[in-house]
CSV table of C-alpha atoms and ligand atoms in Angstrom, one decimal:
chain,number,residue,atom,x,y,z
Y,30,MET,CA,58.3,102.0,67.7
Y,31,ARG,CA,58.4,98.4,68.9
Y,32,ILE,CA,61.3,97.8,71.2
Y,33,ASN,CA,62.8,94.3,71.1
Y,34,ARG,CA,62.8,92.4,74.4
Y,35,THR,CA,66.3,92.2,75.9
Y,36,ARG,CA,68.2,89.2,74.7
Y,37,MET,CA,69.4,88.7,78.2
Y,38,GLU,CA,66.0,87.2,79.1
Y,39,ASP,CA,66.2,84.1,76.9
Y,40,TRP,CA,69.8,83.7,77.9
Y,41,ILE,CA,68.9,83.7,81.6
Y,42,PHE,CA,66.0,81.4,80.8
Y,43,ARG,CA,68.3,78.8,79.3
Y,44,LYS,CA,70.9,79.2,82.0
Y,45,ILE,CA,68.3,78.4,84.7
Y,46,GLY,CA,67.2,75.3,82.9
Y,47,GLY,CA,64.5,76.5,80.6
Y,48,THR,CA,64.3,74.5,77.4
Y,49,ALA,CA,60.8,74.1,76.1
Y,50,SER,CA,60.5,76.1,72.9
Y,51,GLY,CA,57.8,78.7,72.9
Y,52,SER,CA,58.0,79.2,76.6
Y,53,HIS,CA,59.5,82.1,78.4
Y,54,LEU,CA,61.2,83.0,81.6
Y,55,THR,CA,58.9,83.8,84.5
Y,56,ARG,CA,59.6,85.9,87.6
Y,57,ASP,CA,58.7,82.9,89.8
Y,58,ALA,CA,61.1,80.6,88.1
Y,59,LEU,CA,63.9,83.1,88.4
Y,60,ARG,CA,63.1,83.8,92.0
Y,61,GLN,CA,63.1,80.1,92.8
Y,62,TYR,CA,66.5,79.6,91.0
Y,63,GLN,CA,68.0,82.6,92.8
Y,64,ALA,CA,66.9,81.3,96.3
Y,65,GLU,CA,68.4,77.9,95.5
Y,66,LYS,CA,71.7,79.4,94.3
Y,67,LEU,CA,71.8,81.7,97.3
Y,68,ARG,CA,71.6,78.6,99.6
Y,69,GLU,CA,74.3,76.9,97.6
Y,70,THR,CA,76.5,79.9,97.7
Y,71,VAL,CA,76.2,80.5,101.4
Y,72,ALA,CA,76.8,76.8,102.1
Y,73,TYR,CA,79.8,76.6,99.7
Y,74,ALA,CA,81.4,79.9,101.0
Y,75,GLY,CA,80.7,78.9,104.7
Y,76,GLN,CA,82.5,75.6,104.1
Y,77,ASN,CA,85.4,76.7,101.9
Y,78,SER,CA,86.4,80.3,102.5
Y,79,PRO,CA,88.1,81.1,105.8
Y,80,PHE,CA,86.5,84.6,105.9
Y,81,TYR,CA,82.9,83.3,105.5
Y,82,ARG,CA,83.5,80.2,107.6
Y,83,ALA,CA,84.2,82.5,110.5
Y,84,ARG,CA,81.0,84.4,109.8
Y,85,LEU,CA,78.6,81.9,108.4
Y,86,ALA,CA,79.5,78.4,109.6
Y,87,ASP,CA,76.5,78.3,111.9
Y,88,PHE,CA,74.0,80.1,109.6
Y,89,PRO,CA,70.9,78.0,109.0
Y,90,VAL,CA,71.1,77.9,105.2
Y,91,GLU,CA,67.8,76.1,104.8
Y,92,THR,CA,66.0,79.2,106.2
Y,93,LEU,CA,67.0,81.2,103.0
Y,94,GLN,CA,63.7,80.5,101.2
Y,95,THR,CA,63.3,83.6,99.0
Y,96,PRO,CA,65.8,86.0,97.3
Y,97,GLU,CA,64.8,88.6,99.8
Y,98,ASP,CA,66.0,86.4,102.7
Y,99,VAL,CA,69.5,87.5,101.7
Y,100,SER,CA,68.9,90.5,103.9
Y,101,ARG,CA,69.4,88.3,106.9
Y,102,LEU,CA,73.1,87.8,106.0
Y,103,PRO,CA,75.9,90.2,107.0
Y,104,PHE,CA,77.4,92.6,104.5
Y,105,THR,CA,80.8,92.2,102.9
Y,106,THR,CA,82.7,95.5,102.4
Y,107,ALA,CA,85.7,96.6,100.3
Y,108,GLN,CA,87.6,97.0,103.6
Y,109,ASP,CA,87.0,93.3,104.4
Y,110,ILE,CA,88.5,92.3,101.0
Y,111,ARG,CA,91.5,94.7,101.5
Y,112,LYS,CA,92.3,93.3,104.9
Y,113,ALA,CA,92.7,89.7,103.8
Y,114,PRO,CA,91.8,89.0,100.2
Y,115,LEU,CA,93.1,85.4,100.2
Y,116,LYS,CA,90.8,84.5,103.1
Y,117,PHE,CA,87.9,84.8,100.7
Y,118,LEU,CA,89.2,82.0,98.5
Y,119,CYS,CA,87.2,78.8,98.2
Y,120,VAL,CA,89.8,77.0,96.0
Y,121,SER,CA,93.5,76.6,96.3
Y,122,GLN,CA,95.6,79.4,94.8
Y,123,SER,CA,96.8,77.1,92.0
Y,124,ASP,CA,93.2,76.9,90.8
Y,125,ILE,CA,93.1,80.7,90.3
Y,126,SER,CA,93.5,81.8,86.7
Y,127,ARG,CA,93.5,85.5,87.2
Y,128,MET,CA,94.2,87.7,90.2
Y,129,VAL,CA,93.4,91.4,89.8
Y,130,THR,CA,94.9,94.0,92.1
Y,131,LEU,CA,93.0,97.2,92.5
Y,132,LYS,CA,95.0,100.0,94.2
Y,133,THR,CA,93.3,103.0,95.8
Y,134,SER,CA,95.4,106.0,94.7
Y,135,GLY,CA,96.6,108.4,97.3
Y,136,THR,CA,96.1,106.1,100.3
Y,137,THR,CA,98.3,103.7,102.1
Y,138,ALA,CA,95.4,101.2,102.3
Y,139,ASN,CA,96.2,97.6,101.2
Y,140,PRO,CA,95.1,97.0,97.6
Y,141,LYS,CA,92.0,95.1,96.9
Y,142,ARG,CA,92.6,91.7,95.3
Y,143,LEU,CA,90.0,89.7,93.4
Y,144,CYS,CA,90.5,86.2,92.2
Y,145,PHE,CA,88.8,84.2,89.4
Y,146,THR,CA,88.9,80.6,88.3
Y,147,ALA,CA,88.8,79.7,84.6
Y,148,GLN,CA,85.1,78.7,85.2
Y,149,ASP,CA,84.3,82.2,86.7
Y,150,LEU,CA,85.9,83.9,83.7
Y,151,GLU,CA,84.0,81.7,81.3
Y,152,LEU,CA,80.7,82.9,82.8
Y,153,THR,CA,81.8,86.5,82.1
Y,154,VAL,CA,82.7,85.7,78.5
Y,155,ASP,CA,79.3,84.1,78.1
Y,156,PHE,CA,77.6,87.2,79.6
Y,157,PHE,CA,79.5,89.5,77.2
Y,158,ALA,CA,78.6,87.4,74.2
Y,159,HIS,CA,74.9,87.5,75.0
Y,160,ALA,CA,74.8,91.1,76.2
Y,161,MET,CA,76.6,92.4,73.1
Y,162,ARG,CA,74.2,90.5,70.7
Y,163,SER,CA,71.7,93.3,71.3
Y,164,PHE,CA,74.0,96.0,69.9
Y,165,VAL,CA,76.1,94.4,67.2
Y,166,LYS,CA,75.6,92.0,64.3
Y,167,PRO,CA,77.7,89.1,63.0
Y,168,GLY,CA,80.3,90.4,60.6
Y,169,GLN,CA,80.6,93.8,62.3
Y,170,ARG,CA,83.8,95.2,64.0
Y,171,VAL,CA,84.0,96.5,67.5
Y,172,LEU,CA,86.8,98.6,68.9
Y,173,ILE,CA,87.5,97.9,72.5
Y,174,LEU,CA,88.8,100.9,74.3
Y,175,LEU,CA,89.4,99.1,77.6
Y,176,PRO,CA,92.5,97.5,79.0
Y,177,GLY,CA,92.9,94.2,77.2
Y,178,GLU,CA,96.6,93.4,76.6
Y,179,GLN,CA,96.8,90.7,79.3
Y,180,PRO,CA,95.0,87.4,78.9
Y,181,ASP,CA,91.8,87.3,80.9
Y,182,SER,CA,91.7,91.1,81.3
Y,183,VAL,CA,88.4,92.9,80.7
Y,184,GLY,CA,89.1,93.8,77.1
Y,185,ASP,CA,90.4,90.2,76.4
Y,186,LEU,CA,87.2,88.6,77.9
Y,187,LEU,CA,85.0,91.0,75.8
Y,188,ARG,CA,86.9,90.2,72.6
Y,189,ARG,CA,86.4,86.5,73.3
Y,190,GLY,CA,82.7,87.1,73.9
Y,191,LEU,CA,82.3,89.0,70.6
Y,192,ASP,CA,84.2,86.2,68.8
Y,193,ARG,CA,81.5,83.8,69.8
Y,194,ILE,CA,78.8,85.8,68.1
Y,195,GLY,CA,80.8,86.3,64.9
Y,196,VAL,CA,81.9,89.9,65.7
Y,197,ASP,CA,85.5,91.0,65.3
Y,198,GLY,CA,86.6,92.6,68.5
Y,199,ILE,CA,89.8,94.7,68.2
Y,200,VAL,CA,91.4,95.5,71.6
Y,201,SER,CA,93.0,99.0,71.4
Y,202,GLY,CA,93.0,99.8,75.1
Y,203,PRO,CA,92.1,103.1,76.8
Y,204,VAL,CA,92.4,106.1,74.5
Y,205,ALA,CA,95.9,107.7,74.7
Y,206,ASP,CA,95.9,109.5,71.4
Y,207,PRO,CA,92.4,110.5,70.1
Y,208,ALA,CA,93.7,111.2,66.5
Y,209,GLN,CA,95.2,107.8,66.3
Y,210,THR,CA,92.0,106.1,67.6
Y,211,ALA,CA,90.0,108.0,65.0
Y,212,ASP,CA,92.3,106.8,62.3
Y,213,THR,CA,91.9,103.2,63.5
Y,214,ILE,CA,88.1,103.6,63.4
Y,215,LEU,CA,88.2,104.7,59.8
Y,216,LYS,CA,90.9,102.2,58.6
Y,217,GLN,CA,89.5,99.2,60.3
Y,218,GLU,CA,85.9,100.2,59.4
Y,219,ILE,CA,84.7,100.0,63.0
Y,220,ASP,CA,80.9,99.7,63.6
Y,221,GLY,CA,80.8,99.9,67.4
Y,222,LEU,CA,82.8,101.1,70.3
Y,223,VAL,CA,83.1,100.0,73.9
Y,224,GLY,CA,84.8,102.6,76.1
Y,225,ILE,CA,85.0,104.9,79.1
Y,226,PRO,CA,82.7,107.9,78.9
Y,227,THR,CA,85.2,110.8,79.2
Y,228,GLN,CA,87.5,109.1,76.7
Y,229,VAL,CA,84.9,108.6,74.1
Y,230,LEU,CA,83.8,112.1,74.6
Y,231,GLN,CA,87.3,113.3,73.8
Y,232,LEU,CA,87.2,111.3,70.6
Y,233,VAL,CA,84.1,113.1,69.5
Y,234,ARG,CA,85.3,116.5,70.5
Y,235,THR,CA,88.8,116.5,69.1
Y,236,ASP,CA,89.7,114.8,65.8
Y,237,GLY,CA,87.0,112.2,66.0
Y,238,VAL,CA,84.1,114.4,65.1
Y,239,LYS,CA,85.8,116.0,62.1
Y,240,LYS,CA,87.0,112.7,60.6
Y,241,ILE,CA,84.4,110.1,61.5
Y,242,PRO,CA,81.3,110.5,59.3
Y,243,ALA,CA,77.9,110.2,60.9
Y,244,GLY,CA,76.6,106.6,60.4
Y,245,ARG,CA,80.1,105.0,60.7
Y,246,ILE,CA,79.7,104.2,64.4
Y,247,LYS,CA,76.3,102.5,64.9
Y,248,SER,CA,76.5,101.8,68.6
Y,249,VAL,CA,78.6,102.8,71.6
Y,250,ILE,CA,78.6,100.9,74.9
Y,251,LEU,CA,79.9,103.0,77.8
Y,252,SER,CA,81.2,101.0,80.6
Y,253,THR,CA,81.9,102.5,84.0
Y,254,ASP,CA,80.1,103.1,87.3
Y,255,TYR,CA,78.4,106.2,86.1
Y,256,VAL,CA,77.6,107.6,82.6
Y,257,PRO,CA,76.9,111.3,82.5
Y,258,GLU,CA,73.7,112.0,80.4
Y,259,ALA,CA,75.6,114.9,78.9
Y,260,VAL,CA,78.2,112.5,77.3
Y,261,LYS,CA,75.5,110.2,76.0
Y,262,LYS,CA,73.6,113.0,74.3
Y,263,THR,CA,76.8,114.5,72.8
Y,264,LEU,CA,77.8,111.2,71.2
Y,265,GLU,CA,74.3,110.4,69.9
Y,266,SER,CA,74.0,113.8,68.2
Y,267,ALA,CA,77.6,113.8,66.8
Y,268,TRP,CA,77.6,110.3,65.3
Y,269,GLY,CA,74.0,109.5,64.9
Y,270,CYS,CA,74.6,106.4,67.0
Y,271,ARG,CA,72.8,104.7,69.9
Y,272,VAL,CA,74.6,104.9,73.3
Y,273,PHE,CA,74.0,102.1,75.9
Y,274,ASN,CA,75.2,102.0,79.5
Y,275,HIS,CA,76.8,99.0,81.0
Y,276,TYR,CA,77.3,98.7,84.7
Y,277,GLY,CA,79.9,96.4,86.1
Y,278,MET,CA,83.0,96.3,88.3
Y,279,THR,CA,85.8,93.9,88.8
Y,280,GLU,CA,84.1,92.5,91.9
Y,281,MET,CA,81.1,91.5,89.8
Y,282,GLY,CA,83.4,89.6,87.4
Y,283,TYR,CA,83.6,92.8,85.2
Y,284,GLY,CA,80.2,92.4,83.7
Y,285,GLY,CA,77.0,93.3,85.6
Y,286,GLY,CA,74.0,94.8,83.9
Y,287,VAL,CA,73.4,96.4,80.5
Y,288,GLU,CA,70.6,98.6,79.0
Y,289,CYS,CA,68.2,97.2,76.4
Y,290,HIS,CA,67.0,99.2,73.4
Y,291,ALA,CA,64.5,101.0,75.7
Y,292,GLN,CA,67.6,102.8,77.1
Y,293,CYS,CA,66.1,103.3,80.5
Y,294,GLY,CA,67.8,101.1,83.1
Y,295,TYR,CA,70.0,98.0,83.1
Y,296,HIS,CA,69.0,94.4,83.1
Y,297,PHE,CA,71.3,92.3,85.2
Y,298,ARG,CA,72.9,88.9,84.7
Y,299,ASP,CA,70.3,87.7,87.2
Y,300,ALA,CA,71.4,84.0,87.0
Y,301,ASP,CA,74.9,85.0,88.3
Y,302,LEU,CA,74.2,88.0,90.5
Y,303,LEU,CA,71.5,88.7,93.1
Y,304,MET,CA,71.1,92.5,93.2
Y,305,GLU,CA,69.6,94.5,96.2
Y,306,ILE,CA,69.2,98.1,97.1
Y,307,VAL,CA,69.7,99.0,100.8
Y,308,ASP,CA,69.6,102.1,102.9
Y,309,PRO,CA,73.3,103.1,103.1
Y,310,ALA,CA,73.0,104.3,106.7
Y,311,THR,CA,70.8,101.5,108.3
Y,312,GLY,CA,71.5,98.6,105.8
Y,313,GLN,CA,67.7,97.9,105.7
Y,314,PRO,CA,66.3,96.9,102.3
Y,315,LYS,CA,64.7,99.6,100.2
Y,316,GLN,CA,61.5,99.2,98.2
Y,317,ASP,CA,61.5,99.3,94.4
Y,318,GLY,CA,61.5,103.0,93.4
Y,319,GLU,CA,63.5,104.1,96.5
Y,320,TYR,CA,67.1,105.2,96.1
Y,321,GLY,CA,69.8,103.4,98.1
Y,322,GLU,CA,73.1,101.6,97.8
Y,323,ALA,CA,73.5,98.7,95.2
Y,324,VAL,CA,74.6,95.5,96.9
Y,325,PHE,CA,75.2,92.2,95.2
Y,326,THR,CA,75.7,88.5,96.0
Y,327,THR,CA,77.4,86.2,93.5
Y,328,LEU,CA,75.4,83.1,92.7
Y,329,THR,CA,77.7,81.1,90.5
Y,330,ARG,CA,81.3,82.2,91.5
Y,331,HIS,CA,83.8,79.5,92.5
Y,332,GLY,CA,87.1,81.1,93.2
Y,333,MET,CA,86.0,84.0,95.4
Y,334,PRO,CA,82.2,84.3,96.0
Y,335,LEU,CA,81.0,87.5,97.5
Y,336,ILE,CA,78.0,87.7,99.8
Y,337,ARG,CA,76.1,91.1,100.0
Y,338,TYR,CA,79.0,93.1,98.7
Y,339,ARG,CA,78.4,96.8,99.2
Y,340,THR,CA,79.2,98.7,95.9
Y,341,GLY,CA,79.0,102.2,97.3
Y,342,ASP,CA,77.0,103.2,94.2
Y,343,LEU,CA,73.7,105.1,94.5
Y,344,THR,CA,70.8,103.9,92.4
Y,345,ARG,CA,67.3,102.2,92.6
Y,346,PHE,CA,65.2,99.6,91.1
Y,347,LEU,CA,62.6,101.1,88.7
Y,348,PRO,CA,59.2,100.1,89.9
Y,349,ASP,CA,57.5,99.9,86.5
Y,350,PRO,CA,58.1,97.1,84.0
Y,351,CYS,CA,60.6,97.8,81.2
Y,352,PRO,CA,59.0,99.0,77.9
Y,353,CYS,CA,60.9,96.1,76.2
Y,354,GLY,CA,58.5,93.7,77.8
Y,355,THR,CA,60.9,91.5,79.8
Y,356,VAL,CA,60.1,90.0,83.2
Y,357,LEU,CA,63.6,91.0,84.3
Y,358,LYS,CA,63.8,93.9,86.7
Y,359,ARG,CA,65.7,97.0,85.7
Y,360,MET,CA,67.9,99.3,87.7
Y,361,GLU,CA,68.2,103.0,87.0
Y,362,PRO,CA,71.6,104.0,85.7
Y,363,VAL,CA,73.9,104.6,88.7
Y,364,ARG,CA,73.8,108.2,89.9
Y,365,GLY,CA,77.2,108.2,91.4
Y,366,ARG,CA,79.1,107.2,94.5
Y,367,ILE,CA,77.4,107.5,97.9
Y,368,ALA,CA,80.7,108.6,99.4
Y,369,GLY,CA,81.3,110.9,96.4
Y,370,SER,CA,78.9,113.6,97.8
Y,371,ILE,CA,80.6,116.5,99.5
Y,372,ALA,CA,78.8,118.4,102.2
Y,373,LEU,CA,79.3,122.1,101.7
Y,374,LYS,CA,79.5,124.4,104.7
Y,375,ASN,CA,75.8,125.2,104.6
Y,376,GLY,CA,74.9,121.5,104.5
Y,377,GLN,CA,74.2,121.4,100.7
Y,378,MET,CA,75.5,118.2,99.0
Y,379,LEU,CA,77.6,118.5,95.9
Y,380,THR,CA,78.3,115.4,93.7
Y,381,VAL,CA,80.5,114.7,90.7
Y,382,ARG,CA,77.3,114.2,88.8
Y,383,ASP,CA,76.2,117.8,89.5
Y,384,LEU,CA,79.4,119.0,88.0
Y,385,ASP,CA,79.5,116.5,85.1
Y,386,GLU,CA,76.0,117.2,83.8
Y,387,ARG,CA,76.7,120.9,83.5
Y,388,LEU,CA,80.4,121.1,82.7
Y,389,LEU,CA,80.5,118.2,80.1
Y,390,THR,CA,77.8,120.0,78.0
Y,391,LEU,CA,80.4,122.7,77.2
Y,392,PRO,CA,81.6,121.7,73.7
Y,393,GLU,CA,85.2,122.8,74.3
Y,394,LEU,CA,85.6,120.7,77.5
Y,395,LEU,CA,87.4,117.4,77.2
Y,396,ASN,CA,88.0,116.6,80.9
Y,397,TYR,CA,88.1,118.3,84.3
Y,398,GLN,CA,89.2,117.8,87.9
Y,399,ALA,CA,87.6,119.3,90.9
Y,400,GLU,CA,88.9,119.7,94.5
Y,401,ILE,CA,87.6,121.5,97.5
Y,402,THR,CA,89.8,123.1,100.1
Y,403,ARG,CA,89.2,125.3,103.1
Y,404,GLU,CA,90.7,128.8,103.2
Y,405,ASN,CA,90.0,131.3,106.0
Y,406,GLY,CA,87.2,129.2,107.2
Y,407,LEU,CA,85.4,129.1,103.9
Y,408,ASP,CA,85.1,126.3,101.3
Y,409,LEU,CA,87.1,127.0,98.1
Y,410,LEU,CA,86.2,125.0,95.0
Y,411,ARG,CA,89.0,124.7,92.5
Y,412,ILE,CA,88.3,123.4,89.0
Y,413,SER,CA,91.1,122.5,86.5
Y,414,VAL,CA,90.1,121.9,82.9
Y,415,TYR,CA,91.5,120.2,79.9
Y,416,THR,CA,90.0,121.8,76.7
Y,417,SER,CA,90.2,121.6,73.0
Y,418,ALA,CA,90.5,125.5,72.9
Y,419,GLY,CA,93.6,125.7,75.1
Y,420,ASN,CA,93.8,128.6,77.6
Y,421,ASP,CA,90.9,130.9,76.7
Y,422,PRO,CA,89.8,133.7,79.2
Y,423,GLN,CA,86.3,133.8,77.8
Y,424,LEU,CA,85.9,130.1,78.2
Y,425,ALA,CA,87.2,130.4,81.8
Y,426,GLU,CA,84.4,132.9,82.4
Y,427,THR,CA,81.8,130.6,80.8
Y,428,ILE,CA,83.0,127.7,83.0
Y,429,ARG,CA,82.8,129.9,86.1
Y,430,GLN,CA,79.3,130.9,85.3
Y,431,THR,CA,78.3,127.3,84.5
Y,432,VAL,CA,79.7,126.0,87.8
Y,433,SER,CA,78.1,128.9,89.8
Y,434,GLY,CA,74.8,128.0,88.3
Y,435,ILE,CA,74.7,124.5,89.9
Y,436,PRO,CA,72.0,124.8,92.5
Y,437,ALA,CA,74.1,123.5,95.5
Y,438,ILE,CA,76.9,125.8,94.6
Y,439,GLN,CA,74.6,128.8,93.9
Y,440,ALA,CA,73.0,128.4,97.3
Y,441,ALA,CA,76.5,128.2,99.0
Y,442,LEU,CA,77.7,131.2,97.1
Y,443,ASN,CA,74.6,133.2,98.1
Y,444,GLU,CA,75.2,132.4,101.7
Y,445,SER,CA,78.9,133.4,101.3
Y,446,VAL,CA,80.2,130.1,102.6
Y,447,LEU,CA,81.9,129.1,99.4
Y,448,SER,CA,84.0,130.7,96.7
Y,449,VAL,CA,84.9,129.4,93.3
Y,450,GLY,CA,88.7,129.7,92.6
Y,451,GLU,CA,90.1,130.9,89.3
Y,452,ILE,CA,89.6,128.2,86.6
Y,453,GLN,CA,92.9,126.5,85.9
Y,454,PHE,CA,93.7,125.3,82.4
Y,455,SER,CA,95.8,122.1,82.3
Y,456,PRO,CA,97.8,120.8,79.4
Y,457,GLU,CA,97.3,117.4,81.0
Y,458,ASN,CA,94.7,114.9,80.0
Y,459,TRP,CA,94.7,113.0,83.3
Y,460,PHE,CA,94.9,109.7,81.5
Y,461,THR,CA,92.9,107.0,83.2
Y,462,THR,CA,92.1,103.4,82.4
Y,463,GLY,CA,88.6,104.0,83.8
Y,464,MET,CA,89.2,101.5,86.5
Y,465,LYS,CA,89.3,104.4,89.1
Y,466,LYS,CA,86.0,106.0,89.9
Y,467,ARG,CA,85.9,109.8,89.4
Y,468,LYS,CA,85.3,112.0,92.4
Y,469,ILE,CA,85.7,115.5,93.8
Y,470,GLU,CA,88.8,115.6,95.9
Y,471,ASP,CA,88.0,116.8,99.4
Y,472,ARG,CA,91.2,118.4,100.9
Y,473,ARG,CA,89.5,120.3,103.7
E,3,LIG,ZN1,64.3,96.3,78.8
């Protein structure tokens, strides 16, 4: 089967000044553009933002000759933003159209604040319009299961992007009641969904799968830091749809990279973002193919540019060209948070991904939470589950066995340094807007 080249490529080609019909984007042209925008960004931030002025005022901008030269600049961390978000501003506060406050739950840390001008938001709307063209056709209807009530929120920007390509975007917000969402899908004759993985999973495992006929939903775009493969497969087989990953975060201006029809890695909005992979411990650049931390620099941001922002997400650039034939690089779907790995007592690492890929394959499971505590010197893993079957002792046993079969857990159980607590059934659905990244709570 021939896979269409990602539509992101022609969009980026036009954005960087390509016009001649019949010609295409080349890697050289993109690299040249990125190096030029990098110099512009460093000069602009160094002059206008108090945070970067202190750091970069004396940096010899003209020495940034290639995109890789970005590695000579210092990193920006989430902590830097939390400490003094307004020091990042390059414009006056009256020029800011939207300020987003991201709270870290359970900590007393200052919230992270991110600011965007109208021009910054326009770039995101434009990205959404072009990214979505690969998945939906004019005249179709897309249900947006992301926060979107407020003007310029992620759901609102996506709706505006869809409108530009003749697609009707209906903002319904994160799924609070799956039955109601299923009704909306049928009544409004929805063709595509954009949502948060565990929420769309609930839709398919509760009323959704019974009511929504296969073929109704043609495409699902899952947007978050990490999409479990188990969720993707469940949706594809239940609805006969295609499931695509989008990777983005508020710091990126919501939109970042999206999969093409080859479904093996994201292509990024390379005219707006310069992506890197670095060693999380040393900060040194990683070669294509090697895993590390995703780091990005904004190339076109006016309100609050970010230079080498550390995402904390573990991934890599895939070394081979994409089967879709684009010259754009592709990044493997994020494998989870670097800080999200928990070291068990025997040194084995356990991640949310390990749990997700096993637990979310169980058809009755709708959501779960995991925490690790220490009792009598031993690690104790507690799992609470929210299921469609309610409190079922046989299911509890299946969950226990599934968890115990995860290699890291199995090894720790064999060495008697870990025990798995009784499985707790929760009537709660741990409603989330998806803006918080999922993790194993470490309470040791
Ligand atoms: Zn591709």
